[in-house]
Amino acid sequence: GAVVSQHPSRVICKSGTSVKIECRSLDFQATTMFWYRQFPKQSLMLMATSNEGSKATYEQGVEKDKFLINHASLTLSTLTVTSAHPEDSSFYICSGRMHSNQPQHFGDGTRLSIL
Amino acid sequence: KQEVTQIPAALSVPEGENLVLNCSFTDSAIYNLQWFRQDPGKGLTSLLLIQSSQREQTSGRLNASLDKSSGRSTLYIAASQPGDSATYLCAVDPTQTSGSRLTFGEGTQLTVNP
């Protein structure tokens, strides 16, 4: 149980385009979803936390207008990287959690490459 | 600000060896600590979760211990196998009142040689 599906797994696009990444909780209701970014050989860095029906809370240094997060339902959150540039190339991972006293369950990540 | 450190950064062992991965954290006010496994280009698989009130958790060949007062956790892997090769991450969850915002270590990259 507790499966999180992330789509797409890999995307390559030109600089200046916007890219949307979906994160779905398949068998549980994720009241909170988290978006992380991971650079090569580094650990996960939290970008933002979103609660269903509320605006996302962004970590310091993360541009909210650059990384648009929507969490409109208990099973779906989306991250849109707007006007992507090569420096946005990274591995993006989402996770979902049902209750605050329960662990996060992670998706398989999205490899984003901006040319 | 919580900081999580994992030692060693990389480890290479022959198959069958028992090994210990270390994780330390600077702020002992944690809600729980988790150990994850990450295969190359993949997301995270949760291995063990230890609540702050617990001392250890076991799952198969894995045993994780927690010493909250000293800010340390260890992941013990018994009889290692090539399939155990992956990056192992530990993450601490702060006290419940501040919400669940995991702080990750940088991981230990484990290679088990057949």
PDB file of N, CA and C in Angstrom, chain A residues 14-88:
ATOM      1  N   LYS A  14      13.139  22.366 -24.406  1.00  0.00           N
ATOM      2  CA  LYS A  14      13.946  23.537 -24.735  1.00  0.00           C
ATOM      3  C   LYS A  14      13.814  24.604 -23.662  1.00  0.00           C
ATOM      4  N   SER A  15      14.824  25.419 -23.558  1.00  0.00           N
ATOM      5  CA  SER A  15      14.814  26.529 -22.616  1.00  0.00           C
ATOM      6  C   SER A  15      13.652  27.472 -22.926  1.00  0.00           C
ATOM      7  N   GLY A  16      12.966  27.916 -21.902  1.00  0.00           N
ATOM      8  CA  GLY A  16      11.856  28.840 -22.078  1.00  0.00           C
ATOM      9  C   GLY A  16      10.487  28.189 -22.010  1.00  0.00           C
ATOM     10  N   THR A  17      10.441  26.879 -22.117  1.00  0.00           N
ATOM     11  CA  THR A  17       9.147  26.187 -22.041  1.00  0.00           C
ATOM     12  C   THR A  17       8.778  25.941 -20.587  1.00  0.00           C
ATOM     13  N   SER A  18       7.490  25.654 -20.381  1.00  0.00           N
ATOM     14  CA  SER A  18       7.010  25.298 -19.047  1.00  0.00           C
ATOM     15  C   SER A  18       6.749  23.808 -18.990  1.00  0.00           C
ATOM     16  N   VAL A  19       7.044  23.228 -17.875  1.00  0.00           N
ATOM     17  CA  VAL A  19       6.928  21.778 -17.708  1.00  0.00           C
ATOM     18  C   VAL A  19       6.082  21.476 -16.483  1.00  0.00           C
ATOM     19  N   LYS A  20       5.113  20.576 -16.659  1.00  0.00           N
ATOM     20  CA  LYS A  20       4.261  20.201 -15.539  1.00  0.00           C
ATOM     21  C   LYS A  20       4.575  18.771 -15.116  1.00  0.00           C
ATOM     22  N   ILE A  21       4.730  18.573 -13.818  1.00  0.00           N
ATOM     23  CA  ILE A  21       4.983  17.253 -13.247  1.00  0.00           C
ATOM     24  C   ILE A  21       3.816  16.907 -12.339  1.00  0.00           C
ATOM     25  N   GLU A  22       3.299  15.686 -12.493  1.00  0.00           N
ATOM     26  CA  GLU A  22       2.163  15.256 -11.676  1.00  0.00           C
ATOM     27  C   GLU A  22       2.607  14.271 -10.598  1.00  0.00           C
ATOM     28  N   CYS A  23       1.958  14.374  -9.472  1.00  0.00           N
ATOM     29  CA  CYS A  23       2.218  13.472  -8.353  1.00  0.00           C
ATOM     30  C   CYS A  23       0.873  12.978  -7.834  1.00  0.00           C
ATOM     31  N   ARG A  24       0.657  11.685  -7.908  1.00  0.00           N
ATOM     32  CA  ARG A  24      -0.622  11.110  -7.496  1.00  0.00           C
ATOM     33  C   ARG A  24      -0.439  10.070  -6.392  1.00  0.00           C
ATOM     34  N   SER A  25      -1.291  10.159  -5.379  1.00  0.00           N
ATOM     35  CA  SER A  25      -1.336   9.096  -4.387  1.00  0.00           C
ATOM     36  C   SER A  25      -2.399   8.114  -4.852  1.00  0.00           C
ATOM     37  N   LEU A  26      -1.985   6.866  -5.075  1.00  0.00           N
ATOM     38  CA  LEU A  26      -2.877   5.907  -5.733  1.00  0.00           C
ATOM     39  C   LEU A  26      -3.832   5.203  -4.776  1.00  0.00           C
ATOM     40  N   ASP A  27      -3.416   4.971  -3.565  1.00  0.00           N
ATOM     41  CA  ASP A  27      -4.243   4.168  -2.672  1.00  0.00           C
ATOM     42  C   ASP A  27      -4.411   4.799  -1.297  1.00  0.00           C
ATOM     43  N   PHE A  28      -4.167   6.094  -1.201  1.00  0.00           N
ATOM     44  CA  PHE A  28      -4.426   6.798   0.045  1.00  0.00           C
ATOM     45  C   PHE A  28      -4.669   8.260  -0.275  1.00  0.00           C
ATOM     46  N   GLN A  29      -5.253   8.951   0.665  1.00  0.00           N
ATOM     47  CA  GLN A  29      -5.524  10.367   0.489  1.00  0.00           C
ATOM     48  C   GLN A  29      -4.400  11.177   1.127  1.00  0.00           C
ATOM     49  N   ALA A  30      -3.704  11.893   0.285  1.00  0.00           N
ATOM     50  CA  ALA A  30      -2.546  12.653   0.749  1.00  0.00           C
ATOM     51  C   ALA A  30      -2.977  14.071   1.109  1.00  0.00           C
ATOM     52  N   THR A  31      -3.206  14.301   2.386  1.00  0.00           N
ATOM     53  CA  THR A  31      -3.607  15.644   2.798  1.00  0.00           C
ATOM     54  C   THR A  31      -2.459  16.637   2.624  1.00  0.00           C
ATOM     55  N   THR A  32      -1.250  16.119   2.688  1.00  0.00           N
ATOM     56  CA  THR A  32      -0.077  16.956   2.484  1.00  0.00           C
ATOM     57  C   THR A  32       0.830  16.309   1.454  1.00  0.00           C
ATOM     58  N   MET A  33       1.316  17.124   0.541  1.00  0.00           N
ATOM     59  CA  MET A  33       2.298  16.637  -0.432  1.00  0.00           C
ATOM     60  C   MET A  33       3.527  17.536  -0.381  1.00  0.00           C
ATOM     61  N   PHE A  34       4.660  16.942  -0.650  1.00  0.00           N
ATOM     62  CA  PHE A  34       5.936  17.638  -0.566  1.00  0.00           C
ATOM     63  C   PHE A  34       6.664  17.518  -1.908  1.00  0.00           C
ATOM     64  N   TRP A  35       7.351  18.573  -2.272  1.00  0.00           N
ATOM     65  CA  TRP A  35       8.162  18.565  -3.496  1.00  0.00           C
ATOM     66  C   TRP A  35       9.612  18.803  -3.126  1.00  0.00           C
ATOM     67  N   TYR A  36      10.468  17.914  -3.634  1.00  0.00           N
ATOM     68  CA  TYR A  36      11.900  17.983  -3.365  1.00  0.00           C
ATOM     69  C   TYR A  36      12.661  18.108  -4.683  1.00  0.00           C
ATOM     70  N   ARG A  37      13.877  18.593  -4.534  1.00  0.00           N
ATOM     71  CA  ARG A  37      14.779  18.697  -5.669  1.00  0.00           C
ATOM     72  C   ARG A  37      16.090  18.048  -5.264  1.00  0.00           C
ATOM     73  N   GLN A  38      16.684  17.299  -6.182  1.00  0.00           N
ATOM     74  CA  GLN A  38      17.924  16.608  -5.871  1.00  0.00           C
ATOM     75  C   GLN A  38      18.914  16.800  -7.002  1.00  0.00           C
ATOM     76  N   PHE A  39      20.064  17.392  -6.690  1.00  0.00           N
ATOM     77  CA  PHE A  39      21.136  17.529  -7.657  1.00  0.00           C
ATOM     78  C   PHE A  39      22.025  16.297  -7.565  1.00  0.00           C
ATOM     79  N   PRO A  40      22.783  16.027  -8.629  1.00  0.00           N
ATOM     80  CA  PRO A  40      23.636  14.827  -8.645  1.00  0.00           C
ATOM     81  C   PRO A  40      24.549  14.743  -7.433  1.00  0.00           C
ATOM     82  N   LYS A  41      24.611  13.575  -6.863  1.00  0.00           N
ATOM     83  CA  LYS A  41      25.475  13.287  -5.717  1.00  0.00           C
ATOM     84  C   LYS A  41      25.101  14.097  -4.468  1.00  0.00           C
ATOM     85  N   GLN A  42      23.922  14.688  -4.475  1.00  0.00           N
ATOM     86  CA  GLN A  42      23.495  15.443  -3.299  1.00  0.00           C
ATOM     87  C   GLN A  42      22.193  14.874  -2.754  1.00  0.00           C
ATOM     88  N   SER A  43      21.827  15.342  -1.587  1.00  0.00           N
ATOM     89  CA  SER A  43      20.612  14.829  -0.975  1.00  0.00           C
ATOM     90  C   SER A  43      19.392  15.623  -1.433  1.00  0.00           C
ATOM     91  N   LEU A  44      18.262  15.223  -0.918  1.00  0.00           N
ATOM     92  CA  LEU A  44      17.012  15.901  -1.279  1.00  0.00           C
ATOM     93  C   LEU A  44      16.888  17.220  -0.521  1.00  0.00           C
ATOM     94  N   MET A  45      16.461  18.236  -1.241  1.00  0.00           N
ATOM     95  CA  MET A  45      16.202  19.524  -0.623  1.00  0.00           C
ATOM     96  C   MET A  45      14.722  19.835  -0.795  1.00  0.00           C
ATOM     97  N   LEU A  46      14.049  20.100   0.317  1.00  0.00           N
ATOM     98  CA  LEU A  46      12.629  20.408   0.263  1.00  0.00           C
ATOM     99  C   LEU A  46      12.421  21.742  -0.443  1.00  0.00           C
ATOM    100  N   MET A  47      11.516  21.739  -1.411  1.00  0.00           N
ATOM    101  CA  MET A  47      11.176  22.976  -2.122  1.00  0.00           C
ATOM    102  C   MET A  47       9.930  23.614  -1.526  1.00  0.00           C
ATOM    103  N   ALA A  48       8.902  22.790  -1.321  1.00  0.00           N
ATOM    104  CA  ALA A  48       7.639  23.335  -0.851  1.00  0.00           C
ATOM    105  C   ALA A  48       6.774  22.238  -0.261  1.00  0.00           C
ATOM    106  N   THR A  49       5.863  22.678   0.575  1.00  0.00           N
ATOM    107  CA  THR A  49       4.883  21.797   1.208  1.00  0.00           C
ATOM    108  C   THR A  49       3.501  22.292   0.822  1.00  0.00           C
ATOM    109  N   SER A  50       2.643  21.373   0.386  1.00  0.00           N
ATOM    110  CA  SER A  50       1.297  21.809   0.025  1.00  0.00           C
ATOM    111  C   SER A  50       0.254  20.969   0.733  1.00  0.00           C
ATOM    112  N   ASN A  51      -0.726  21.648   1.275  1.00  0.00           N
ATOM    113  CA  ASN A  51      -1.875  20.995   1.879  1.00  0.00           C
ATOM    114  C   ASN A  51      -3.060  21.140   0.935  1.00  0.00           C
ATOM    115  N   GLU A  52      -3.829  20.085   0.821  1.00  0.00           N
ATOM    116  CA  GLU A  52      -4.955  20.068  -0.110  1.00  0.00           C
ATOM    117  C   GLU A  52      -5.859  21.267   0.102  1.00  0.00           C
ATOM    118  N   GLY A  53      -6.096  21.991  -0.974  1.00  0.00           N
ATOM    119  CA  GLY A  53      -7.000  23.126  -0.926  1.00  0.00           C
ATOM    120  C   GLY A  53      -6.375  24.410  -0.452  1.00  0.00           C
ATOM    121  N   SER A  54      -5.093  24.381  -0.086  1.00  0.00           N
ATOM    122  CA  SER A  54      -4.423  25.593   0.389  1.00  0.00           C
ATOM    123  C   SER A  54      -3.249  25.950  -0.510  1.00  0.00           C
ATOM    124  N   LYS A  55      -2.771  27.164  -0.337  1.00  0.00           N
ATOM    125  CA  LYS A  55      -1.584  27.572  -1.074  1.00  0.00           C
ATOM    126  C   LYS A  55      -0.359  26.858  -0.505  1.00  0.00           C
ATOM    127  N   ALA A  56       0.592  26.585  -1.371  1.00  0.00           N
ATOM    128  CA  ALA A  56       1.803  25.898  -0.936  1.00  0.00           C
ATOM    129  C   ALA A  56       2.680  26.823  -0.103  1.00  0.00           C
ATOM    130  N   THR A  57       3.422  26.212   0.798  1.00  0.00           N
ATOM    131  CA  THR A  57       4.419  26.931   1.586  1.00  0.00           C
ATOM    132  C   THR A  57       5.788  26.621   1.012  1.00  0.00           C
ATOM    133  N   TYR A  58       6.474  27.659   0.567  1.00  0.00           N
ATOM    134  CA  TYR A  58       7.759  27.468  -0.097  1.00  0.00           C
ATOM    135  C   TYR A  58       8.914  27.653   0.880  1.00  0.00           C
ATOM    136  N   GLU A  59       9.955  26.890   0.657  1.00  0.00           N
ATOM    137  CA  GLU A  59      11.162  27.044   1.459  1.00  0.00           C
ATOM    138  C   GLU A  59      11.919  28.302   1.023  1.00  0.00           C
ATOM    139  N   GLN A  60      12.735  28.774   1.921  1.00  0.00           N
ATOM    140  CA  GLN A  60      13.505  29.979   1.633  1.00  0.00           C
ATOM    141  C   GLN A  60      14.374  29.760   0.398  1.00  0.00           C
ATOM    142  N   GLY A  61      14.350  30.732  -0.499  1.00  0.00           N
ATOM    143  CA  GLY A  61      15.160  30.652  -1.704  1.00  0.00           C
ATOM    144  C   GLY A  61      14.474  30.004  -2.885  1.00  0.00           C
ATOM    145  N   VAL A  62      13.283  29.469  -2.691  1.00  0.00           N
ATOM    146  CA  VAL A  62      12.541  28.846  -3.785  1.00  0.00           C
ATOM    147  C   VAL A  62      11.515  29.849  -4.308  1.00  0.00           C
ATOM    148  N   GLU A  63      11.595  30.150  -5.595  1.00  0.00           N
ATOM    149  CA  GLU A  63      10.715  31.157  -6.182  1.00  0.00           C
ATOM    150  C   GLU A  63       9.333  30.575  -6.449  1.00  0.00           C
ATOM    151  N   LYS A  64       8.331  31.110  -5.791  1.00  0.00           N
ATOM    152  CA  LYS A  64       6.982  30.566  -5.951  1.00  0.00           C
ATOM    153  C   LYS A  64       6.405  30.844  -7.330  1.00  0.00           C
ATOM    154  N   ASP A  65       6.857  31.913  -7.978  1.00  0.00           N
ATOM    155  CA  ASP A  65       6.353  32.214  -9.320  1.00  0.00           C
ATOM    156  C   ASP A  65       7.046  31.363 -10.377  1.00  0.00           C
ATOM    157  N   LYS A  66       8.159  30.793  -9.996  1.00  0.00           N
ATOM    158  CA  LYS A  66       8.926  29.936 -10.898  1.00  0.00           C
ATOM    159  C   LYS A  66       8.426  28.492 -10.805  1.00  0.00           C
ATOM    160  N   PHE A  67       8.149  28.093  -9.606  1.00  0.00           N
ATOM    161  CA  PHE A  67       7.705  26.721  -9.347  1.00  0.00           C
ATOM    162  C   PHE A  67       6.284  26.771  -8.798  1.00  0.00           C
ATOM    163  N   LEU A  68       5.321  26.608  -9.709  1.00  0.00           N
ATOM    164  CA  LEU A  68       3.907  26.701  -9.346  1.00  0.00           C
ATOM    165  C   LEU A  68       3.410  25.347  -8.857  1.00  0.00           C
ATOM    166  N   ILE A  69       2.830  25.334  -7.674  1.00  0.00           N
ATOM    167  CA  ILE A  69       2.335  24.094  -7.100  1.00  0.00           C
ATOM    168  C   ILE A  69       0.840  24.187  -6.900  1.00  0.00           C
ATOM    169  N   ASN A  70       0.162  23.143  -7.356  1.00  0.00           N
ATOM    170  CA  ASN A  70      -1.281  23.038  -7.183  1.00  0.00           C
ATOM    171  C   ASN A  70      -1.609  21.727  -6.500  1.00  0.00           C
ATOM    172  N   HIS A  71      -2.462  21.786  -5.494  1.00  0.00           N
ATOM    173  CA  HIS A  71      -2.858  20.579  -4.757  1.00  0.00           C
ATOM    174  C   HIS A  71      -4.367  20.632  -4.606  1.00  0.00           C
ATOM    175  N   ALA A  72      -5.045  20.446  -5.735  1.00  0.00           N
ATOM    176  CA  ALA A  72      -6.482  20.671  -5.783  1.00  0.00           C
ATOM    177  C   ALA A  72      -7.299  19.512  -5.231  1.00  0.00           C
ATOM    178  N   SER A  73      -6.705  18.335  -5.151  1.00  0.00           N
ATOM    179  CA  SER A  73      -7.450  17.199  -4.624  1.00  0.00           C
ATOM    180  C   SER A  73      -6.568  16.410  -3.671  1.00  0.00           C
ATOM    181  N   LEU A  74      -7.176  15.475  -2.967  1.00  0.00           N
ATOM    182  CA  LEU A  74      -6.438  14.688  -1.981  1.00  0.00           C
ATOM    183  C   LEU A  74      -5.535  13.637  -2.616  1.00  0.00           C
ATOM    184  N   THR A  75      -5.600  13.508  -3.928  1.00  0.00           N
ATOM    185  CA  THR A  75      -4.776  12.497  -4.582  1.00  0.00           C
ATOM    186  C   THR A  75      -3.875  13.050  -5.679  1.00  0.00           C
ATOM    187  N   LEU A  76      -3.897  14.357  -5.876  1.00  0.00           N
ATOM    188  CA  LEU A  76      -3.104  14.914  -6.980  1.00  0.00           C
ATOM    189  C   LEU A  76      -2.492  16.255  -6.610  1.00  0.00           C
ATOM    190  N   SER A  77      -1.202  16.358  -6.839  1.00  0.00           N
ATOM    191  CA  SER A  77      -0.508  17.635  -6.753  1.00  0.00           C
ATOM    192  C   SER A  77       0.328  17.786  -8.015  1.00  0.00           C
ATOM    193  N   THR A  78       0.445  19.013  -8.493  1.00  0.00           N
ATOM    194  CA  THR A  78       1.258  19.258  -9.677  1.00  0.00           C
ATOM    195  C   THR A  78       2.294  20.324  -9.389  1.00  0.00           C
ATOM    196  N   LEU A  79       3.446  20.161 -10.016  1.00  0.00           N
ATOM    197  CA  LEU A  79       4.513  21.153  -9.967  1.00  0.00           C
ATOM    198  C   LEU A  79       4.757  21.613 -11.391  1.00  0.00           C
ATOM    199  N   THR A  80       4.624  22.902 -11.641  1.00  0.00           N
ATOM    200  CA  THR A  80       4.904  23.441 -12.964  1.00  0.00           C
ATOM    201  C   THR A  80       6.139  24.320 -12.880  1.00  0.00           C
ATOM    202  N   VAL A  81       7.150  23.952 -13.649  1.00  0.00           N
ATOM    203  CA  VAL A  81       8.357  24.762 -13.745  1.00  0.00           C
ATOM    204  C   VAL A  81       8.142  25.719 -14.912  1.00  0.00           C
ATOM    205  N   THR A  82       7.992  26.985 -14.605  1.00  0.00           N
ATOM    206  CA  THR A  82       7.664  27.954 -15.639  1.00  0.00           C
ATOM    207  C   THR A  82       8.929  28.535 -16.268  1.00  0.00           C
ATOM    208  N   SER A  83       8.857  28.746 -17.581  1.00  0.00           N
ATOM    209  CA  SER A  83       9.992  29.318 -18.324  1.00  0.00           C
ATOM    210  C   SER A  83      11.304  28.671 -17.872  1.00  0.00           C
ATOM    211  N   ALA A  84      11.350  27.373 -18.061  1.00  0.00           N
ATOM    212  CA  ALA A  84      12.496  26.597 -17.553  1.00  0.00           C
ATOM    213  C   ALA A  84      13.791  26.974 -18.259  1.00  0.00           C
ATOM    214  N   HIS A  85      14.871  26.962 -17.487  1.00  0.00           N
ATOM    215  CA  HIS A  85      16.205  27.230 -18.017  1.00  0.00           C
ATOM    216  C   HIS A  85      17.142  26.086 -17.639  1.00  0.00           C
ATOM    217  N   PRO A  86      18.287  25.995 -18.280  1.00  0.00           N
ATOM    218  CA  PRO A  86      19.192  24.861 -17.993  1.00  0.00           C
ATOM    219  C   PRO A  86      19.508  24.666 -16.514  1.00  0.00           C
ATOM    220  N   GLU A  87      19.558  25.754 -15.758  1.00  0.00           N
ATOM    221  CA  GLU A  87      19.874  25.605 -14.329  1.00  0.00           C
ATOM    222  C   GLU A  87      18.743  24.954 -13.539  1.00  0.00           C
ATOM    223  N   ASP A  88      17.572  24.838 -14.163  1.00  0.00           N
ATOM    224  CA  ASP A  88      16.450  24.140 -13.523  1.00  0.00           C
ATOM    225  C   ASP A  88      16.538  22.631 -13.720  1.00  0.00           C
TER     226      ASP A  88
END
